Amino acid sequence: MAVKHETELYKPVKAYFEAMGFEVKSEIMHCDLVAIHPLSGETILVEMKKTFTLPLLLQGIERLRLNGQVMLAIERNRKKSGAHNQRFGDLTELCRMLGLGL
């Protein structure tokens, strides 16, 4: 089922980071989600959007100025239709080259 609002991504992304021991907060310093590990102090900024877009990529690069660990969260539609889903591996590689997680 397709995501209708980016806020629908918050609960599963929050659960993912909490399962790894992070404390999660939303809308901190204009970031959609901030995960902080209480023991190590590791901080991860997460930007969430319904689909992969150039504005999301640019937003992720801007967030790198605040913190060295930035993740982009989008819905990965398992159907093979749509240019973004057909090129998911390429998008992942692009993000890796820029220092972003996807």
PDB file of N, CA, C and O in Angstrom, residues 21-96:
ATOM      1  N   GLY A  21      18.455   0.561  20.001  1.00  0.00           N
ATOM      2  CA  GLY A  21      18.837   1.209  21.250  1.00  0.00           C
ATOM      3  C   GLY A  21      18.892   2.726  21.205  1.00  0.00           C
ATOM      4  O   GLY A  21      19.369   3.357  22.152  1.00  0.00           O
ATOM      5  N   PHE A  22      18.412   3.330  20.151  1.00  0.00           N
ATOM      6  CA  PHE A  22      18.424   4.789  20.039  1.00  0.00           C
ATOM      7  C   PHE A  22      17.196   5.394  20.694  1.00  0.00           C
ATOM      8  O   PHE A  22      16.138   4.776  20.743  1.00  0.00           O
ATOM      9  N   GLU A  23      17.350   6.598  21.196  1.00  0.00           N
ATOM     10  CA  GLU A  23      16.220   7.405  21.627  1.00  0.00           C
ATOM     11  C   GLU A  23      15.845   8.275  20.436  1.00  0.00           C
ATOM     12  O   GLU A  23      16.722   8.852  19.781  1.00  0.00           O
ATOM     13  N   VAL A  24      14.567   8.366  20.136  1.00  0.00           N
ATOM     14  CA  VAL A  24      14.123   9.034  18.916  1.00  0.00           C
ATOM     15  C   VAL A  24      13.239  10.232  19.237  1.00  0.00           C
ATOM     16  O   VAL A  24      12.338  10.141  20.059  1.00  0.00           O
ATOM     17  N   LYS A  25      13.519  11.330  18.577  1.00  0.00           N
ATOM     18  CA  LYS A  25      12.725  12.557  18.708  1.00  0.00           C
ATOM     19  C   LYS A  25      12.334  13.022  17.306  1.00  0.00           C
ATOM     20  O   LYS A  25      13.046  12.766  16.334  1.00  0.00           O
ATOM     21  N   SER A  26      11.216  13.738  17.213  1.00  0.00           N
ATOM     22  CA  SER A  26      10.794  14.244  15.912  1.00  0.00           C
ATOM     23  C   SER A  26      10.913  15.756  15.856  1.00  0.00           C
ATOM     24  O   SER A  26      10.854  16.440  16.881  1.00  0.00           O
ATOM     25  N   GLU A  27      11.109  16.248  14.643  1.00  0.00           N
ATOM     26  CA  GLU A  27      11.152  17.684  14.362  1.00  0.00           C
ATOM     27  C   GLU A  27      12.095  18.444  15.299  1.00  0.00           C
ATOM     28  O   GLU A  27      11.702  19.357  15.997  1.00  0.00           O
ATOM     29  N   ILE A  28      13.351  18.055  15.263  1.00  0.00           N
ATOM     30  CA  ILE A  28      14.405  18.736  16.003  1.00  0.00           C
ATOM     31  C   ILE A  28      15.274  19.475  14.988  1.00  0.00           C
ATOM     32  O   ILE A  28      15.755  18.868  14.032  1.00  0.00           O
ATOM     33  N   MET A  29      15.476  20.759  15.162  1.00  0.00           N
ATOM     34  CA  MET A  29      16.287  21.577  14.255  1.00  0.00           C
ATOM     35  C   MET A  29      15.854  21.382  12.797  1.00  0.00           C
ATOM     36  O   MET A  29      16.671  21.226  11.904  1.00  0.00           O
ATOM     37  N   HIS A  30      14.564  21.323  12.549  1.00  0.00           N
ATOM     38  CA  HIS A  30      13.967  21.164  11.221  1.00  0.00           C
ATOM     39  C   HIS A  30      14.237  19.801  10.593  1.00  0.00           C
ATOM     40  O   HIS A  30      14.029  19.629   9.393  1.00  0.00           O
ATOM     41  N   CYS A  31      14.715  18.844  11.366  1.00  0.00           N
ATOM     42  CA  CYS A  31      14.921  17.476  10.873  1.00  0.00           C
ATOM     43  C   CYS A  31      13.687  16.653  11.221  1.00  0.00           C
ATOM     44  O   CYS A  31      13.139  16.784  12.316  1.00  0.00           O
ATOM     45  N   ASP A  32      13.269  15.792  10.302  1.00  0.00           N
ATOM     46  CA  ASP A  32      12.072  14.993  10.535  1.00  0.00           C
ATOM     47  C   ASP A  32      12.227  14.089  11.751  1.00  0.00           C
ATOM     48  O   ASP A  32      11.304  13.935  12.543  1.00  0.00           O
ATOM     49  N   LEU A  33      13.398  13.483  11.910  1.00  0.00           N
ATOM     50  CA  LEU A  33      13.631  12.554  13.012  1.00  0.00           C
ATOM     51  C   LEU A  33      15.096  12.631  13.414  1.00  0.00           C
ATOM     52  O   LEU A  33      15.977  12.729  12.552  1.00  0.00           O
ATOM     53  N   VAL A  34      15.353  12.603  14.708  1.00  0.00           N
ATOM     54  CA  VAL A  34      16.715  12.579  15.230  1.00  0.00           C
ATOM     55  C   VAL A  34      16.821  11.384  16.167  1.00  0.00           C
ATOM     56  O   VAL A  34      16.025  11.245  17.101  1.00  0.00           O
ATOM     57  N   ALA A  35      17.792  10.516  15.886  1.00  0.00           N
ATOM     58  CA  ALA A  35      18.020   9.333  16.722  1.00  0.00           C
ATOM     59  C   ALA A  35      19.352   9.517  17.445  1.00  0.00           C
ATOM     60  O   ALA A  35      20.383   9.764  16.811  1.00  0.00           O
ATOM     61  N   ILE A  36      19.315   9.392  18.771  1.00  0.00           N
ATOM     62  CA  ILE A  36      20.522   9.566  19.586  1.00  0.00           C
ATOM     63  C   ILE A  36      20.711   8.319  20.428  1.00  0.00           C
ATOM     64  O   ILE A  36      19.798   7.898  21.146  1.00  0.00           O
ATOM     65  N   HIS A  37      21.905   7.740  20.350  1.00  0.00           N
ATOM     66  CA  HIS A  37      22.199   6.560  21.165  1.00  0.00           C
ATOM     67  C   HIS A  37      22.659   7.031  22.545  1.00  0.00           C
ATOM     68  O   HIS A  37      23.623   7.787  22.652  1.00  0.00           O
ATOM     69  N   PRO A  38      21.966   6.609  23.608  1.00  0.00           N
ATOM     70  CA  PRO A  38      22.271   7.143  24.943  1.00  0.00           C
ATOM     71  C   PRO A  38      23.654   6.764  25.465  1.00  0.00           C
ATOM     72  O   PRO A  38      24.227   7.505  26.261  1.00  0.00           O
ATOM     73  N   LEU A  39      24.214   5.659  25.029  1.00  0.00           N
ATOM     74  CA  LEU A  39      25.525   5.239  25.532  1.00  0.00           C
ATOM     75  C   LEU A  39      26.676   5.846  24.740  1.00  0.00           C
ATOM     76  O   LEU A  39      27.630   6.356  25.320  1.00  0.00           O
ATOM     77  N   SER A  40      26.588   5.787  23.435  1.00  0.00           N
ATOM     78  CA  SER A  40      27.694   6.260  22.604  1.00  0.00           C
ATOM     79  C   SER A  40      27.557   7.727  22.211  1.00  0.00           C
ATOM     80  O   SER A  40      28.536   8.348  21.800  1.00  0.00           O
ATOM     81  N   GLY A  41      26.344   8.270  22.293  1.00  0.00           N
ATOM     82  CA  GLY A  41      26.122   9.639  21.857  1.00  0.00           C
ATOM     83  C   GLY A  41      26.001   9.771  20.348  1.00  0.00           C
ATOM     84  O   GLY A  41      25.854  10.867  19.823  1.00  0.00           O
ATOM     85  N   GLU A  42      26.063   8.644  19.634  1.00  0.00           N
ATOM     86  CA  GLU A  42      25.910   8.664  18.179  1.00  0.00           C
ATOM     87  C   GLU A  42      24.574   9.302  17.808  1.00  0.00           C
ATOM     88  O   GLU A  42      23.546   8.989  18.382  1.00  0.00           O
ATOM     89  N   THR A  43      24.620  10.215  16.850  1.00  0.00           N
ATOM     90  CA  THR A  43      23.424  10.935  16.424  1.00  0.00           C
ATOM     91  C   THR A  43      23.208  10.730  14.929  1.00  0.00           C
ATOM     92  O   THR A  43      24.135  10.878  14.141  1.00  0.00           O
ATOM     93  N   ILE A  44      21.979  10.398  14.569  1.00  0.00           N
ATOM     94  CA  ILE A  44      21.617  10.201  13.174  1.00  0.00           C
ATOM     95  C   ILE A  44      20.420  11.090  12.860  1.00  0.00           C
ATOM     96  O   ILE A  44      19.423  11.061  13.574  1.00  0.00           O
ATOM     97  N   LEU A  45      20.554  11.876  11.804  1.00  0.00           N
ATOM     98  CA  LEU A  45      19.465  12.716  11.332  1.00  0.00           C
ATOM     99  C   LEU A  45      18.758  11.982  10.203  1.00  0.00           C
ATOM    100  O   LEU A  45      19.415  11.407   9.330  1.00  0.00           O
ATOM    101  N   VAL A  46      17.422  12.010  10.208  1.00  0.00           N
ATOM    102  CA  VAL A  46      16.653  11.315   9.187  1.00  0.00           C
ATOM    103  C   VAL A  46      15.661  12.285   8.550  1.00  0.00           C
ATOM    104  O   VAL A  46      14.928  12.973   9.254  1.00  0.00           O
ATOM    105  N   GLU A  47      15.685  12.319   7.226  1.00  0.00           N
ATOM    106  CA  GLU A  47      14.702  13.084   6.463  1.00  0.00           C
ATOM    107  C   GLU A  47      13.797  12.086   5.758  1.00  0.00           C
ATOM    108  O   GLU A  47      14.273  11.141   5.129  1.00  0.00           O
ATOM    109  N   MET A  48      12.487  12.284   5.864  1.00  0.00           N
ATOM    110  CA  MET A  48      11.514  11.350   5.303  1.00  0.00           C
ATOM    111  C   MET A  48      10.674  12.041   4.233  1.00  0.00           C
ATOM    112  O   MET A  48      10.224  13.171   4.427  1.00  0.00           O
ATOM    113  N   LYS A  49      10.467  11.329   3.141  1.00  0.00           N
ATOM    114  CA  LYS A  49       9.581  11.793   2.075  1.00  0.00           C
ATOM    115  C   LYS A  49       8.873  10.580   1.485  1.00  0.00           C
ATOM    116  O   LYS A  49       9.328   9.446   1.620  1.00  0.00           O
ATOM    117  N   LYS A  50       7.769  10.843   0.797  1.00  0.00           N
ATOM    118  CA  LYS A  50       7.007   9.751   0.191  1.00  0.00           C
ATOM    119  C   LYS A  50       7.802   9.069  -0.924  1.00  0.00           C
ATOM    120  O   LYS A  50       7.744   7.858  -1.071  1.00  0.00           O
ATOM    121  N   THR A  51       8.522   9.851  -1.709  1.00  0.00           N
ATOM    122  CA  THR A  51       9.301   9.312  -2.816  1.00  0.00           C
ATOM    123  C   THR A  51      10.670   9.980  -2.861  1.00  0.00           C
ATOM    124  O   THR A  51      10.885  11.029  -2.260  1.00  0.00           O
ATOM    125  N   PHE A  52      11.571   9.372  -3.598  1.00  0.00           N
ATOM    126  CA  PHE A  52      12.906   9.933  -3.774  1.00  0.00           C
ATOM    127  C   PHE A  52      12.822  11.064  -4.787  1.00  0.00           C
ATOM    128  O   PHE A  52      12.375  10.876  -5.912  1.00  0.00           O
ATOM    129  N   THR A  53      13.265  12.245  -4.372  1.00  0.00           N
ATOM    130  CA  THR A  53      13.253  13.417  -5.249  1.00  0.00           C
ATOM    131  C   THR A  53      14.564  14.177  -5.111  1.00  0.00           C
ATOM    132  O   THR A  53      15.305  14.001  -4.130  1.00  0.00           O
ATOM    133  N   LEU A  54      14.823  15.037  -6.076  1.00  0.00           N
ATOM    134  CA  LEU A  54      16.010  15.885  -5.984  1.00  0.00           C
ATOM    135  C   LEU A  54      15.957  16.792  -4.756  1.00  0.00           C
ATOM    136  O   LEU A  54      16.973  16.927  -4.058  1.00  0.00           O
ATOM    137  N   PRO A  55      14.807  17.409  -4.431  1.00  0.00           N
ATOM    138  CA  PRO A  55      14.772  18.213  -3.199  1.00  0.00           C
ATOM    139  C   PRO A  55      15.113  17.401  -1.940  1.00  0.00           C
ATOM    140  O   PRO A  55      15.776  17.916  -1.040  1.00  0.00           O
ATOM    141  N   LEU A  56      14.711  16.129  -1.879  1.00  0.00           N
ATOM    142  CA  LEU A  56      15.071  15.292  -0.734  1.00  0.00           C
ATOM    143  C   LEU A  56      16.577  15.087  -0.688  1.00  0.00           C
ATOM    144  O   LEU A  56      17.203  15.197   0.366  1.00  0.00           O
ATOM    145  N   LEU A  57      17.179  14.800  -1.823  1.00  0.00           N
ATOM    146  CA  LEU A  57      18.620  14.595  -1.892  1.00  0.00           C
ATOM    147  C   LEU A  57      19.360  15.856  -1.451  1.00  0.00           C
ATOM    148  O   LEU A  57      20.302  15.790  -0.650  1.00  0.00           O
ATOM    149  N   LEU A  58      18.923  17.003  -1.937  1.00  0.00           N
ATOM    150  CA  LEU A  58      19.556  18.263  -1.544  1.00  0.00           C
ATOM    151  C   LEU A  58      19.359  18.559  -0.062  1.00  0.00           C
ATOM    152  O   LEU A  58      20.265  19.074   0.606  1.00  0.00           O
ATOM    153  N   GLN A  59      18.199  18.211   0.467  1.00  0.00           N
ATOM    154  CA  GLN A  59      17.941  18.393   1.897  1.00  0.00           C
ATOM    155  C   GLN A  59      18.883  17.510   2.715  1.00  0.00           C
ATOM    156  O   GLN A  59      19.418  17.932   3.738  1.00  0.00           O
ATOM    157  N   GLY A  60      19.097  16.285   2.261  1.00  0.00           N
ATOM    158  CA  GLY A  60      20.027  15.395   2.944  1.00  0.00           C
ATOM    159  C   GLY A  60      21.442  15.941   2.948  1.00  0.00           C
ATOM    160  O   GLY A  60      22.140  15.908   3.969  1.00  0.00           O
ATOM    161  N   ILE A  61      21.871  16.481   1.823  1.00  0.00           N
ATOM    162  CA  ILE A  61      23.211  17.071   1.741  1.00  0.00           C
ATOM    163  C   ILE A  61      23.317  18.269   2.675  1.00  0.00           C
ATOM    164  O   ILE A  61      24.332  18.456   3.351  1.00  0.00           O
ATOM    165  N   GLU A  62      22.263  19.069   2.751  1.00  0.00           N
ATOM    166  CA  GLU A  62      22.259  20.216   3.672  1.00  0.00           C
ATOM    167  C   GLU A  62      22.367  19.740   5.124  1.00  0.00           C
ATOM    168  O   GLU A  62      23.050  20.349   5.939  1.00  0.00           O
ATOM    169  N   ARG A  63      21.708  18.641   5.457  1.00  0.00           N
ATOM    170  CA  ARG A  63      21.749  18.113   6.826  1.00  0.00           C
ATOM    171  C   ARG A  63      23.144  17.602   7.198  1.00  0.00           C
ATOM    172  O   ARG A  63      23.503  17.556   8.371  1.00  0.00           O
ATOM    173  N   LEU A  64      23.944  17.212   6.199  1.00  0.00           N
ATOM    174  CA  LEU A  64      25.312  16.769   6.476  1.00  0.00           C
ATOM    175  C   LEU A  64      26.134  17.882   7.117  1.00  0.00           C
ATOM    176  O   LEU A  64      27.102  17.605   7.819  1.00  0.00           O
ATOM    177  N   ARG A  65      25.740  19.131   6.891  1.00  0.00           N
ATOM    178  CA  ARG A  65      26.440  20.255   7.515  1.00  0.00           C
ATOM    179  C   ARG A  65      26.215  20.274   9.028  1.00  0.00           C
ATOM    180  O   ARG A  65      27.029  20.796   9.777  1.00  0.00           O
ATOM    181  N   LEU A  66      25.082  19.716   9.467  1.00  0.00           N
ATOM    182  CA  LEU A  66      24.761  19.682  10.892  1.00  0.00           C
ATOM    183  C   LEU A  66      25.377  18.472  11.581  1.00  0.00           C
ATOM    184  O   LEU A  66      25.739  18.525  12.748  1.00  0.00           O
ATOM    185  N   ASN A  67      25.440  17.359  10.845  1.00  0.00           N
ATOM    186  CA  ASN A  67      25.855  16.097  11.453  1.00  0.00           C
ATOM    187  C   ASN A  67      26.401  15.191  10.354  1.00  0.00           C
ATOM    188  O   ASN A  67      25.917  15.209   9.228  1.00  0.00           O
ATOM    189  N   GLY A  68      27.370  14.376  10.695  1.00  0.00           N
ATOM    190  CA  GLY A  68      27.998  13.498   9.714  1.00  0.00           C
ATOM    191  C   GLY A  68      27.200  12.272   9.337  1.00  0.00           C
ATOM    192  O   GLY A  68      27.539  11.594   8.378  1.00  0.00           O
ATOM    193  N   GLN A  69      26.132  11.959  10.078  1.00  0.00           N
ATOM    194  CA  GLN A  69      25.338  10.780   9.763  1.00  0.00           C
ATOM    195  C   GLN A  69      23.910  11.203   9.430  1.00  0.00           C
ATOM    196  O   GLN A  69      23.165  11.632  10.304  1.00  0.00           O
ATOM    197  N   VAL A  70      23.565  11.058   8.155  1.00  0.00           N
ATOM    198  CA  VAL A  70      22.241  11.439   7.678  1.00  0.00           C
ATOM    199  C   VAL A  70      21.657  10.292   6.867  1.00  0.00           C
ATOM    200  O   VAL A  70      22.343   9.690   6.036  1.00  0.00           O
ATOM    201  N   MET A  71      20.399   9.996   7.139  1.00  0.00           N
ATOM    202  CA  MET A  71      19.672   8.953   6.419  1.00  0.00           C
ATOM    203  C   MET A  71      18.474   9.586   5.722  1.00  0.00           C
ATOM    204  O   MET A  71      17.845  10.488   6.274  1.00  0.00           O
ATOM    205  N   LEU A  72      18.170   9.089   4.546  1.00  0.00           N
ATOM    206  CA  LEU A  72      16.956   9.465   3.835  1.00  0.00           C
ATOM    207  C   LEU A  72      16.012   8.282   3.908  1.00  0.00           C
ATOM    208  O   LEU A  72      16.418   7.148   3.635  1.00  0.00           O
ATOM    209  N   ALA A  73      14.771   8.522   4.285  1.00  0.00           N
ATOM    210  CA  ALA A  73      13.787   7.439   4.411  1.00  0.00           C
ATOM    211  C   ALA A  73      12.655   7.684   3.423  1.00  0.00           C
ATOM    212  O   ALA A  73      12.035   8.740   3.430  1.00  0.00           O
ATOM    213  N   ILE A  74      12.420   6.696   2.562  1.00  0.00           N
ATOM    214  CA  ILE A  74      11.326   6.741   1.605  1.00  0.00           C
ATOM    215  C   ILE A  74      10.646   5.385   1.600  1.00  0.00           C
ATOM    216  O   ILE A  74      11.207   4.399   2.070  1.00  0.00           O
ATOM    217  N   GLU A  75       9.450   5.356   1.068  1.00  0.00           N
ATOM    218  CA  GLU A  75       8.793   4.066   0.883  1.00  0.00           C
ATOM    219  C   GLU A  75       9.412   3.406  -0.341  1.00  0.00           C
ATOM    220  O   GLU A  75       9.577   4.028  -1.383  1.00  0.00           O
ATOM    221  N   ARG A  76       9.751   2.134  -0.212  1.00  0.00           N
ATOM    222  CA  ARG A  76      10.218   1.384  -1.365  1.00  0.00           C
ATOM    223  C   ARG A  76       9.065   0.517  -1.828  1.00  0.00           C
ATOM    224  O   ARG A  76       8.753  -0.502  -1.207  1.00  0.00           O
ATOM    225  N   ASN A  77       8.452   0.939  -2.893  1.00  0.00           N
ATOM    226  CA  ASN A  77       7.343   0.192  -3.469  1.00  0.00           C
ATOM    227  C   ASN A  77       7.927  -1.036  -4.161  1.00  0.00           C
ATOM    228  O   ASN A  77       8.775  -0.912  -5.033  1.00  0.00           O
ATOM    229  N   ARG A  78       7.476  -2.210  -3.772  1.00  0.00           N
ATOM    230  CA  ARG A  78       8.036  -3.444  -4.322  1.00  0.00           C
ATOM    231  C   ARG A  78       7.581  -3.732  -5.744  1.00  0.00           C
ATOM    232  O   ARG A  78       8.126  -4.586  -6.406  1.00  0.00           O
ATOM    233  N   LYS A  79       6.567  -3.015  -6.219  1.00  0.00           N
ATOM    234  CA  LYS A  79       6.175  -3.176  -7.617  1.00  0.00           C
ATOM    235  C   LYS A  79       7.287  -2.623  -8.495  1.00  0.00           C
ATOM    236  O   LYS A  79       7.970  -1.680  -8.121  1.00  0.00           O
ATOM    237  N   LYS A  80       7.454  -3.174  -9.643  1.00  0.00           N
ATOM    238  CA  LYS A  80       8.552  -2.753 -10.516  1.00  0.00           C
ATOM    239  C   LYS A  80       8.200  -1.567 -11.395  1.00  0.00           C
ATOM    240  O   LYS A  80       8.987  -1.155 -12.222  1.00  0.00           O
ATOM    241  N   SER A  81       7.015  -1.002 -11.237  1.00  0.00           N
ATOM    242  CA  SER A  81       6.644   0.146 -12.065  1.00  0.00           C
ATOM    243  C   SER A  81       7.212   1.427 -11.478  1.00  0.00           C
ATOM    244  O   SER A  81       7.437   1.537 -10.279  1.00  0.00           O
ATOM    245  N   GLY A  82       7.459   2.380 -12.336  1.00  0.00           N
ATOM    246  CA  GLY A  82       7.970   3.670 -11.874  1.00  0.00           C
ATOM    247  C   GLY A  82       9.481   3.728 -11.952  1.00  0.00           C
ATOM    248  O   GLY A  82      10.169   2.798 -11.564  1.00  0.00           O
ATOM    249  N   ALA A  83       9.990   4.818 -12.470  1.00  0.00           N
ATOM    250  CA  ALA A  83      11.431   4.965 -12.682  1.00  0.00           C
ATOM    251  C   ALA A  83      12.230   4.840 -11.389  1.00  0.00           C
ATOM    252  O   ALA A  83      13.296   4.240 -11.368  1.00  0.00           O
ATOM    253  N   HIS A  84      11.707   5.384 -10.277  1.00  0.00           N
ATOM    254  CA  HIS A  84      12.462   5.361  -9.028  1.00  0.00           C
ATOM    255  C   HIS A  84      12.640   3.943  -8.520  1.00  0.00           C
ATOM    256  O   HIS A  84      13.688   3.583  -8.005  1.00  0.00           O
ATOM    257  N   ASN A  85      11.610   3.120  -8.638  1.00  0.00           N
ATOM    258  CA  ASN A  85      11.701   1.758  -8.143  1.00  0.00           C
ATOM    259  C   ASN A  85      12.582   0.893  -9.030  1.00  0.00           C
ATOM    260  O   ASN A  85      13.252  -0.010  -8.553  1.00  0.00           O
ATOM    261  N   GLN A  86      12.608   1.182 -10.312  1.00  0.00           N
ATOM    262  CA  GLN A  86      13.462   0.431 -11.214  1.00  0.00           C
ATOM    263  C   GLN A  86      14.926   0.761 -10.989  1.00  0.00           C
ATOM    264  O   GLN A  86      15.794  -0.050 -11.271  1.00  0.00           O
ATOM    265  N   ARG A  87      15.220   1.926 -10.472  1.00  0.00           N
ATOM    266  CA  ARG A  87      16.603   2.383 -10.282  1.00  0.00           C
ATOM    267  C   ARG A  87      16.983   2.457  -8.808  1.00  0.00           C
ATOM    268  O   ARG A  87      17.893   3.187  -8.448  1.00  0.00           O
ATOM    269  N   PHE A  88      16.318   1.706  -7.950  1.00  0.00           N
ATOM    270  CA  PHE A  88      16.565   1.814  -6.508  1.00  0.00           C
ATOM    271  C   PHE A  88      18.030   1.531  -6.162  1.00  0.00           C
ATOM    272  O   PHE A  88      18.615   2.212  -5.328  1.00  0.00           O
ATOM    273  N   GLY A  89      18.615   0.540  -6.807  1.00  0.00           N
ATOM    274  CA  GLY A  89      20.023   0.241  -6.554  1.00  0.00           C
ATOM    275  C   GLY A  89      20.932   1.401  -6.929  1.00  0.00           C
ATOM    276  O   GLY A  89      21.894   1.714  -6.213  1.00  0.00           O
ATOM    277  N   ASP A  90      20.631   2.060  -8.036  1.00  0.00           N
ATOM    278  CA  ASP A  90      21.421   3.221  -8.457  1.00  0.00           C
ATOM    279  C   ASP A  90      21.253   4.381  -7.481  1.00  0.00           C
ATOM    280  O   ASP A  90      22.206   5.088  -7.176  1.00  0.00           O
ATOM    281  N   LEU A  91      20.032   4.581  -6.992  1.00  0.00           N
ATOM    282  CA  LEU A  91      19.786   5.652  -6.024  1.00  0.00           C
ATOM    283  C   LEU A  91      20.529   5.381  -4.721  1.00  0.00           C
ATOM    284  O   LEU A  91      21.092   6.300  -4.113  1.00  0.00           O
ATOM    285  N   THR A  92      20.546   4.126  -4.312  1.00  0.00           N
ATOM    286  CA  THR A  92      21.279   3.743  -3.103  1.00  0.00           C
ATOM    287  C   THR A  92      22.763   4.026  -3.271  1.00  0.00           C
ATOM    288  O   THR A  92      23.415   4.563  -2.370  1.00  0.00           O
ATOM    289  N   GLU A  93      23.308   3.687  -4.427  1.00  0.00           N
ATOM    290  CA  GLU A  93      24.735   3.933  -4.700  1.00  0.00           C
ATOM    291  C   GLU A  93      25.036   5.424  -4.733  1.00  0.00           C
ATOM    292  O   GLU A  93      26.042   5.869  -4.193  1.00  0.00           O
ATOM    293  N   LEU A  94      24.161   6.212  -5.341  1.00  0.00           N
ATOM    294  CA  LEU A  94      24.335   7.663  -5.369  1.00  0.00           C
ATOM    295  C   LEU A  94      24.383   8.228  -3.955  1.00  0.00           C
ATOM    296  O   LEU A  94      25.272   9.021  -3.618  1.00  0.00           O
ATOM    297  N   CYS A  95      23.448   7.815  -3.121  1.00  0.00           N
ATOM    298  CA  CYS A  95      23.425   8.291  -1.734  1.00  0.00           C
ATOM    299  C   CYS A  95      24.699   7.885  -0.998  1.00  0.00           C
ATOM    300  O   CYS A  95      25.281   8.687  -0.275  1.00  0.00           O
ATOM    301  N   ARG A  96      25.150   6.656  -1.203  1.00  0.00           N
ATOM    302  CA  ARG A  96      26.385   6.186  -0.552  1.00  0.00           C
ATOM    303  C   ARG A  96      27.561   7.056  -0.961  1.00  0.00           C
ATOM    304  O   ARG A  96      28.383   7.460  -0.125  1.00  0.00           O
TER     305      ARG A  96
END
